[in-house]
Coordinates of C-alpha atoms and ligand atoms in Angstrom, one line a residue:
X245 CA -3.3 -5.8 -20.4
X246 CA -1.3 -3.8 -17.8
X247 CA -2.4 -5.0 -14.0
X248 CA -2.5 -2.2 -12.0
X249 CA -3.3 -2.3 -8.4
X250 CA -4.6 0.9 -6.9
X251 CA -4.5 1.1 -2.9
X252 CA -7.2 2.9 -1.0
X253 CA -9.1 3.4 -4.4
X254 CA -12.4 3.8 -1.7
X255 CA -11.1 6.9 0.4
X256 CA -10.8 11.2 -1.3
X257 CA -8.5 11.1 -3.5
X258 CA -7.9 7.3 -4.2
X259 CA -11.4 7.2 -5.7
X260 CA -10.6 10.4 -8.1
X261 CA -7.5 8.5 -9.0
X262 CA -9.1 5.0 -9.9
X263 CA -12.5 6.9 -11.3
X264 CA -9.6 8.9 -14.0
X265 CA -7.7 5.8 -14.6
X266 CA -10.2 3.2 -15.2
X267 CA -11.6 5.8 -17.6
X268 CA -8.9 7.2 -19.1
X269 CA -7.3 3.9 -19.6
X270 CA -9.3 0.8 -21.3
X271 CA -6.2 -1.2 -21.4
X272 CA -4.9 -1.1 -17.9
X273 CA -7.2 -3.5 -15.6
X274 CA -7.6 -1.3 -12.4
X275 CA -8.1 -3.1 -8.7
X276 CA -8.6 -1.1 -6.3
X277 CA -7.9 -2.6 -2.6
X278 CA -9.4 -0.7 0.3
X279 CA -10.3 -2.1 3.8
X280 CA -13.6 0.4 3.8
X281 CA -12.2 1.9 7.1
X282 CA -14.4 4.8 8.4
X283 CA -12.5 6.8 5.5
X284 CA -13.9 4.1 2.8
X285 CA -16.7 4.2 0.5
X286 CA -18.1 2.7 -2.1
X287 CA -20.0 5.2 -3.3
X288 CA -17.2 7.6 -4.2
X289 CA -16.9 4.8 -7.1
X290 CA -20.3 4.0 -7.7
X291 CA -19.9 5.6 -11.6
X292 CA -17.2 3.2 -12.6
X293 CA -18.4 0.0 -10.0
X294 CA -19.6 -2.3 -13.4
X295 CA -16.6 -1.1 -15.6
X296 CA -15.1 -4.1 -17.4
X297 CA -11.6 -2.9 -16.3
X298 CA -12.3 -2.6 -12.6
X299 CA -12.6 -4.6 -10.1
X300 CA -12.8 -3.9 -6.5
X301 CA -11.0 -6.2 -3.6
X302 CA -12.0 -5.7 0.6
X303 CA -8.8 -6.4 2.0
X304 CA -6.2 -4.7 5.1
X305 CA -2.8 -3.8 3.7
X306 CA -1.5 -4.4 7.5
X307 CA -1.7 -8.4 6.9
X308 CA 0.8 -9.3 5.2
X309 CA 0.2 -12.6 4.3
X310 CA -2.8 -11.9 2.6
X311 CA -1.2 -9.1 0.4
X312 CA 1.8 -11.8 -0.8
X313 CA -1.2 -13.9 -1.8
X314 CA -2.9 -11.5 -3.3
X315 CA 0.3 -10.2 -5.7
X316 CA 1.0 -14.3 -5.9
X317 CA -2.4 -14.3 -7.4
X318 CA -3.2 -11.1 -9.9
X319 CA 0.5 -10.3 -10.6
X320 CA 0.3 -6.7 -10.8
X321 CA 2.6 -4.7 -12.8
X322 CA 2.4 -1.6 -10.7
X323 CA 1.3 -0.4 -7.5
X324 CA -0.2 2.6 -7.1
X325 CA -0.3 3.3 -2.9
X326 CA -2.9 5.5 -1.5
X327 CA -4.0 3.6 1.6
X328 CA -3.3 5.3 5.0
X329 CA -4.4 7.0 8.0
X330 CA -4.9 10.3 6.7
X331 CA -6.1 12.5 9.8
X332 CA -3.7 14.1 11.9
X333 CA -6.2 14.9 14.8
X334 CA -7.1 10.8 14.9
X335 CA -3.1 10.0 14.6
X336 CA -2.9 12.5 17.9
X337 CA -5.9 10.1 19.4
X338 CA -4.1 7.2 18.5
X339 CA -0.7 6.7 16.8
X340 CA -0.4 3.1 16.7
X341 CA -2.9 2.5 14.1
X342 CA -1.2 5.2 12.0
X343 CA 2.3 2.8 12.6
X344 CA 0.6 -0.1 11.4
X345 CA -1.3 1.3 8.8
X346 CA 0.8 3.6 6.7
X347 CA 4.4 2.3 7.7
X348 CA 3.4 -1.9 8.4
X349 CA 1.1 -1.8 5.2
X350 CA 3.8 -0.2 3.0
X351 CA 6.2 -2.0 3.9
X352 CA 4.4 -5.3 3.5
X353 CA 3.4 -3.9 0.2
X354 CA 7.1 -3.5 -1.0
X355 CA 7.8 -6.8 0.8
X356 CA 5.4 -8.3 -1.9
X357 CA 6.4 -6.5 -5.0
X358 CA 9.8 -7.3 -4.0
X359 CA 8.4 -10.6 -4.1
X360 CA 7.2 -10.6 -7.7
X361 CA 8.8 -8.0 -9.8
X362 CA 12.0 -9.6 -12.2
X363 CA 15.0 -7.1 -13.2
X364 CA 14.1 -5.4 -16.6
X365 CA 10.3 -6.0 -16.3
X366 CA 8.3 -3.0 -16.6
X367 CA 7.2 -2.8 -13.1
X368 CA 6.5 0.6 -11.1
X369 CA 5.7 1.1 -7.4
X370 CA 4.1 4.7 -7.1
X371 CA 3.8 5.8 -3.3
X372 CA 1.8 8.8 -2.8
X373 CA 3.0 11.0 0.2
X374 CA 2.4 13.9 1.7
X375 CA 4.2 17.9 2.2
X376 CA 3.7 17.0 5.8
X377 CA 6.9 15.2 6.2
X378 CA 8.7 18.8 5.7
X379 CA 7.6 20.2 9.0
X380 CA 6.4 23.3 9.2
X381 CA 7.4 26.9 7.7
X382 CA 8.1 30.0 8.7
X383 CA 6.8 33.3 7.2
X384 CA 8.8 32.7 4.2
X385 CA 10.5 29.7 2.2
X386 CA 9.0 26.8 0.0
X387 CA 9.5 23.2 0.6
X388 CA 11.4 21.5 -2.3
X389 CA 12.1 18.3 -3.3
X390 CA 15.4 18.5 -1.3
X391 CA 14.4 20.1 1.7
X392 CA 14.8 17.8 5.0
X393 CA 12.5 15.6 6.4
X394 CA 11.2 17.1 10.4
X395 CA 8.0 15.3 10.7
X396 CA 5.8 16.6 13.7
X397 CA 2.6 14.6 14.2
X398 CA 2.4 11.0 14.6
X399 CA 0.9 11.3 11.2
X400 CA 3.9 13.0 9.5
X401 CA 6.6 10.9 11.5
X402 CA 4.5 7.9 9.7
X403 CA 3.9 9.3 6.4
X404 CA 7.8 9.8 6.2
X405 CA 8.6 6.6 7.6
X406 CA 7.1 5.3 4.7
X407 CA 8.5 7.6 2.6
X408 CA 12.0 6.3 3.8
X409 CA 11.3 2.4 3.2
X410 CA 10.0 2.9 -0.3
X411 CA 13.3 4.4 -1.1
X412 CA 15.3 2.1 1.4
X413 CA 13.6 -0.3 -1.1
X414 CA 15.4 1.0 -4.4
X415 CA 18.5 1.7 -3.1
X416 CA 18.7 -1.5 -0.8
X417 CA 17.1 -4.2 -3.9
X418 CA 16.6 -2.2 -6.4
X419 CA 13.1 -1.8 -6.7
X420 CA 11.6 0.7 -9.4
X421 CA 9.7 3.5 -7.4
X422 CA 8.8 6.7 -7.2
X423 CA 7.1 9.2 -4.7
X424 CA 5.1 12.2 -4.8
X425 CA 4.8 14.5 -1.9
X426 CA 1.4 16.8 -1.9
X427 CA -0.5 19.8 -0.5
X428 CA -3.8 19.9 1.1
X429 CA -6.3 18.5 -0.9
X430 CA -9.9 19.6 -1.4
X431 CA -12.9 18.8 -3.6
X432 CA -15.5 16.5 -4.0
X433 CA -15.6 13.0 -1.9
X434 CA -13.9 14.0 0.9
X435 CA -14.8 12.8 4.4
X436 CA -16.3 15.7 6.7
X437 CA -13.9 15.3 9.5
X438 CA -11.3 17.8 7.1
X439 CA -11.7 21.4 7.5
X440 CA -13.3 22.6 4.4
X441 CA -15.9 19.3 3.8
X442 CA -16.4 19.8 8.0
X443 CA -17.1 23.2 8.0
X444 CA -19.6 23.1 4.9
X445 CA -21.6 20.3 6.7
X446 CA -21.5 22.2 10.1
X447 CA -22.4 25.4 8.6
X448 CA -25.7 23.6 6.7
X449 CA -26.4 22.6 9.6
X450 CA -26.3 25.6 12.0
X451 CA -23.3 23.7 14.2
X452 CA -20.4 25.5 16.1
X453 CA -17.1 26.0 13.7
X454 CA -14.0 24.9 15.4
X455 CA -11.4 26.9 14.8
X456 CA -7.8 25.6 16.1
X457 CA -5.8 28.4 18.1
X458 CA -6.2 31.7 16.3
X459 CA -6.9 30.3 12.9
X460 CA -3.5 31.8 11.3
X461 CA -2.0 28.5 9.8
X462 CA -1.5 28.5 6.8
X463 CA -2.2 25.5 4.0
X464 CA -1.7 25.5 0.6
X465 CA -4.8 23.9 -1.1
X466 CA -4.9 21.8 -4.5
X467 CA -8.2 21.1 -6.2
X468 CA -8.0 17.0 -6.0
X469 CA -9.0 16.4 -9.9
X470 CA -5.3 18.6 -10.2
X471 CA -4.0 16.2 -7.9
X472 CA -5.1 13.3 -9.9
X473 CA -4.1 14.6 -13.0
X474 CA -0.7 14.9 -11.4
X475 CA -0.1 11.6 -10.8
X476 CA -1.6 10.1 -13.8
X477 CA 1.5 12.0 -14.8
X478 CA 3.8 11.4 -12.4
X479 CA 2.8 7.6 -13.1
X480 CA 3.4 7.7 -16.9
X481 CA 6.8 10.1 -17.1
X482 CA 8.0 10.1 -13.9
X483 CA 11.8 9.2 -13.3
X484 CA 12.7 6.0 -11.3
X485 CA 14.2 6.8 -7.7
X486 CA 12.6 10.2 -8.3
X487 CA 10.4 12.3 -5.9
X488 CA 8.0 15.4 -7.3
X489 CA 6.2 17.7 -5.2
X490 CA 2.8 18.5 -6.2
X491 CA 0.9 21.7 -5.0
X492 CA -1.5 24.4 -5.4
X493 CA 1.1 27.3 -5.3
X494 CA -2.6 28.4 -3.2
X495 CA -1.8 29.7 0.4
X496 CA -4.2 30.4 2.8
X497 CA -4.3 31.5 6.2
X498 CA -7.2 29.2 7.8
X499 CA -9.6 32.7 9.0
X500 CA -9.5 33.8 5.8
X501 CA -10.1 30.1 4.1
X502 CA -13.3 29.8 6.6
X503 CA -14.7 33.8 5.9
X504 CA -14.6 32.5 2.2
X505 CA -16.6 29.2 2.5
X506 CA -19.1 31.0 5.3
X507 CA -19.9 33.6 2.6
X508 CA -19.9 31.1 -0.3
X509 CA -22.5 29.3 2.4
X510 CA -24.5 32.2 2.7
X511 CA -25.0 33.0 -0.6
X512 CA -26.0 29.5 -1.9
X513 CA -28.0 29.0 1.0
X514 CA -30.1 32.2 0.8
X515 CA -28.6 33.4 4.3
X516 CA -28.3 36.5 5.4
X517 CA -24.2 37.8 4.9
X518 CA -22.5 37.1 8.1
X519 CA -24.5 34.5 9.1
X520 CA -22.3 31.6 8.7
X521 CA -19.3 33.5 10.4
X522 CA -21.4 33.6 13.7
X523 CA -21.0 29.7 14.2
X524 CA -16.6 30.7 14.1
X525 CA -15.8 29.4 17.5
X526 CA -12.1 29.9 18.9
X527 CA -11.2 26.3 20.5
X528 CA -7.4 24.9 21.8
X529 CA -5.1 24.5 19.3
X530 CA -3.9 21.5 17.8
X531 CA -1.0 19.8 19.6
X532 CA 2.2 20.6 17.5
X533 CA 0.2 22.3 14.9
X534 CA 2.7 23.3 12.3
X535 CA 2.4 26.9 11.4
X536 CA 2.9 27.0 7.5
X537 CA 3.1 24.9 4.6
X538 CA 4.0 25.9 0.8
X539 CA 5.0 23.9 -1.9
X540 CA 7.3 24.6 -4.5
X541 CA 5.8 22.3 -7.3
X542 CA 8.8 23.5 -10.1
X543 CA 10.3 20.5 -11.0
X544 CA 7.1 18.7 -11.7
X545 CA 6.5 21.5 -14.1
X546 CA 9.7 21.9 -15.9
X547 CA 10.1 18.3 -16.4
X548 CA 6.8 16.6 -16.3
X549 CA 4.6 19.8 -18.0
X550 CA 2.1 19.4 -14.7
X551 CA 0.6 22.7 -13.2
X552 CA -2.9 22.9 -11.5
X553 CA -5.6 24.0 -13.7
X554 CA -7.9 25.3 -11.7
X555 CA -8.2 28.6 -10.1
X556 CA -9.4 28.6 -6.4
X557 CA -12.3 30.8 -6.3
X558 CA -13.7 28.4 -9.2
X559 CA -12.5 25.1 -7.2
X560 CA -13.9 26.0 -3.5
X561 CA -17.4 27.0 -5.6
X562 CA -17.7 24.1 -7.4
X563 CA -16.7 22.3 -4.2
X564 CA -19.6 23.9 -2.2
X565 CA -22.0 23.4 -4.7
X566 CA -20.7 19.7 -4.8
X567 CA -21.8 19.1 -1.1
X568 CA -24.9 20.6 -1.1
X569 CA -26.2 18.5 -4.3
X570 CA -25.0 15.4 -2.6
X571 CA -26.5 15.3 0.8
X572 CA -27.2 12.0 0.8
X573 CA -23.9 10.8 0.4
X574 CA -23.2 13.3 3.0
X575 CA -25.5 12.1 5.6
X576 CA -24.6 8.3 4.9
X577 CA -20.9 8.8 6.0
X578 CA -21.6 10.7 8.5
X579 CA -23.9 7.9 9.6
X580 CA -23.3 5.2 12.8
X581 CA -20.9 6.1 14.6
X582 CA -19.0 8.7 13.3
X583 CA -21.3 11.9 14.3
X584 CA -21.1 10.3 18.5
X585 CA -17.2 10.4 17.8
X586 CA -16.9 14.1 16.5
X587 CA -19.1 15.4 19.2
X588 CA -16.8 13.2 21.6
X589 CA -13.7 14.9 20.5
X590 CA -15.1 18.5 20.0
X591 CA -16.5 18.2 23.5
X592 CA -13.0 17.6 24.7
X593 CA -11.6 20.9 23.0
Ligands
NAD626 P1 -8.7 9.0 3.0 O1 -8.6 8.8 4.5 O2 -9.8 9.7 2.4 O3 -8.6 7.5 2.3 C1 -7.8 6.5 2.8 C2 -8.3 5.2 2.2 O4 -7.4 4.2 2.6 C3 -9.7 4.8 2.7 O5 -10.5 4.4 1.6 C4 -9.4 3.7 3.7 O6 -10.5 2.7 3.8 C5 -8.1 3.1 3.1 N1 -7.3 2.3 4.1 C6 -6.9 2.8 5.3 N2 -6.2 1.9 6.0 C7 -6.2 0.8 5.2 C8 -5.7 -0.5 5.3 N3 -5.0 -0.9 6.5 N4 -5.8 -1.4 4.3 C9 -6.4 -1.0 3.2 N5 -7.0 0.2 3.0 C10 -6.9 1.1 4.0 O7 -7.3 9.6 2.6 P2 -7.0 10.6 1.4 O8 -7.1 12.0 1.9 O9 -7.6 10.2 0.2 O10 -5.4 10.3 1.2 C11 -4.9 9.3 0.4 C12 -3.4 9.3 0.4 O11 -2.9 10.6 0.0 C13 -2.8 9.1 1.8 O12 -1.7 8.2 1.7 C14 -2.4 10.4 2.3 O13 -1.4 10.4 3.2 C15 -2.0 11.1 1.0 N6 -2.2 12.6 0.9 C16 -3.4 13.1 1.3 C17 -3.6 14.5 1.2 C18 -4.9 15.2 1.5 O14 -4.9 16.4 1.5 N7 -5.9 14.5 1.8 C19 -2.5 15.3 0.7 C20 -1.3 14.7 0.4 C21 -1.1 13.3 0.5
DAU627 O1 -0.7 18.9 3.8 C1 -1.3 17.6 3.3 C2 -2.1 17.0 4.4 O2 -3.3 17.8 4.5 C3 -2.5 15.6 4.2 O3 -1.3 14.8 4.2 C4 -3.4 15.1 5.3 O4 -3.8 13.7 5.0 C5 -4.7 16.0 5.3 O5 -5.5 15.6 6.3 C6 -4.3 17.4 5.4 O6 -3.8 17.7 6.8 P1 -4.2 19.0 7.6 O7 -4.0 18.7 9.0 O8 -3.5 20.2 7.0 O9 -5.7 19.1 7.2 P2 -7.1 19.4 8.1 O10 -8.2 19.5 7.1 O11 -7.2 18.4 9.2 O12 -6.7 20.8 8.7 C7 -6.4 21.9 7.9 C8 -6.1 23.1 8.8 O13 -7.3 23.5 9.5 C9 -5.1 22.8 9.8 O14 -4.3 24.0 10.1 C10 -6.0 22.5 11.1 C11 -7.2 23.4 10.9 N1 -8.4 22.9 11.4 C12 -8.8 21.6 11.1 C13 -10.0 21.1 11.5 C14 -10.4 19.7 11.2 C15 -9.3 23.7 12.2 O15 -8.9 24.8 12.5 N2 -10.4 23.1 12.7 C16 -10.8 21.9 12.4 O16 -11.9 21.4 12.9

């Protein structure tokens, strides 16, 4: 049986990834390693939780010592690395924990595969990434897989710090990796702090809609079932040493991205049109906001047969509808502390 250990399995898209694998794949035993940070939850996973081919460890990727025991102890085959920091606005807040989380846990991640892994055994260590590490666009252009690295939050500058140890890993030891660099995910599971789950909850509940500068960014969204589809992929055919860029070939300029969910909102929530677009509220921009991102997600169709396979107006429906079904997983991560802290921050816009 194939060992596969699955980090951040708890958080958006690491729970779509471990919820496909563990079903998809009978034969792989699946652990999923998560600290349960703010981000975490165990009820993204609650459908799979008594599978015979999951298990589920509480454990911080920053300690290093416990990670070497832990790859000492299961001797995984493959790694497949989700865990991180994931906001920008919180790595703005505070950077340090987005150092020691996504470029201190990687890192101590390699350190232990390094540990572990024989020349010639089948061994793979997948690290999932972000477009982020591009920069930012202009009004025309695509990032590719060659494009350069210009990182602008502390997020980004960590992301592709990590980015450059996983490959400073195979070209240094020899280590089999590969990474996949990805757009803006949306769907189901996602904690309300991003725009699209944020703005859904605020709207249901008659709160302000923050809008950053003038709302022209632009993002290019990916359903995150596409996403995880991709790298179930990416895992499986993807070459050694190789990086693919996954994306929704979906731009959207953030105004127009909000006027969509507010009349979505409307209509499922027996509003009156226009309703939701009264809570828009202009605030200050996000510092070093980049402008545009695009991905150009050729390669990973021409040689791995990926594309997304859903079309947006079905996806950001579906997504909707998602949210509103599940308030109560809605209301118990919002829970504690986390509402005090968004009101905190939006206060100080
Ligand atoms: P998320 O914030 O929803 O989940 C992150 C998970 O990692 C949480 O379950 C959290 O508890 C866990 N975690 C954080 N620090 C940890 C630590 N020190 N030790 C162990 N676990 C820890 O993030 P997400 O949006 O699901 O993103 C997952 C990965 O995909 C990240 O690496 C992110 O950079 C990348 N990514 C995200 C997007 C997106 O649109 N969300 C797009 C491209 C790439
Ligand atoms: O591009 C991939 C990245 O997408 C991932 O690597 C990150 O983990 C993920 O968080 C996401 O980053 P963004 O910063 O693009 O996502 P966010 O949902 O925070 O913001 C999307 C856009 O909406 C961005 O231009 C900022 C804007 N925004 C966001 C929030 C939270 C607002 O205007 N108001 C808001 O309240």
């Amino acid at each position: 049986m194939k060992s596969i250990l699955i980090t951040g399995g708890a958080g958006f898209i690491g729970s779509h990834v471990v919820r496909l694998f563990v079903n998809k794949y009978p034969e792989y035993k699946i652990t999923n390693l998560d600290k349960l940070t703010y981000a975490g939850n165990l009820a993204n996973l609650q459908d799979v939780e008594n599978m015979s081919n999951y298990e589920f460890v509480k454990g911080d990727i920053v300690d290093g010592d416990f990670i070497l025991k832990l790859f000492n102890e299961r001797k995984f085959d493959a790694v497949i690395h989700l865990a991180a920091e994931s906001h920008v606005d919180r790595s703005i807040a505070n950077p340090t924990e987005f150092v020691l989380a996504n470029v201190v846990g990687t890192v101590n991640l390699l350190n232990a595969a390094k540990h572990i892994w024989r020349e010639n055994d089948d061994n793979l260590f997948y690290h999932i990434s972000t477009d982020e590490v591009y920069g930012s666009l202009g009004e025309d252009g695509m990032f590719t897989e060659e494009t350069r690295y210009d990182p602008h939050s502390p997020y980004s500058a960590s992301k592709a710090s990590s980015d450059h140890f996983v490959r400073a890993y195979h070209d240094t030891f020899g280590l089999p990796v590969v990474i996949s660099n990805c757009s803006n995910n949306y769907g189901s599971y996602q904690f309300p702090e991003k725009l699209i789950p944020l703005f859904i909850n605020n709207i249901k509940n008659n709160r302000p809609l923050p809008v950053y500068g003038k709302g022209e960014n632009i993002r290019d969204w990916l359903w995150v079932e596409d996403h995880a589809a991709a790298i179930d992929v990416v895992f499986h055919k993807g070459k050694v040493g190789d990086t693919y860029n996954i994306g929704g070939f979906n731009e959207w300029k953030n105004i127009d991205l909000i006027r969509v969910i507010c009349r979505v909102m409307d209509k499922k929530l027996d509003r009156t049109n226009g309703e939701s677009e009264k809570l828009i509220t202009f605030v200050k921009d996000r510092a070093g906001h980049d402008l545009r991102y695009a991905i150009d997600a050729t390669k990973i169709k021409n040689e791995l047969g990926w594309e997304p396979s859903l079309q947006f107006e079905e996806g950001i429906e579906k997504t909707i509808g998602w949210y509103l079904e599940n308030t109560g997983w809605l209301e118990s991560v919002t829970s504690g502390d986390y509402q005090k802290y968004y009101d905190d921050q939006y206060r100080r816009r």
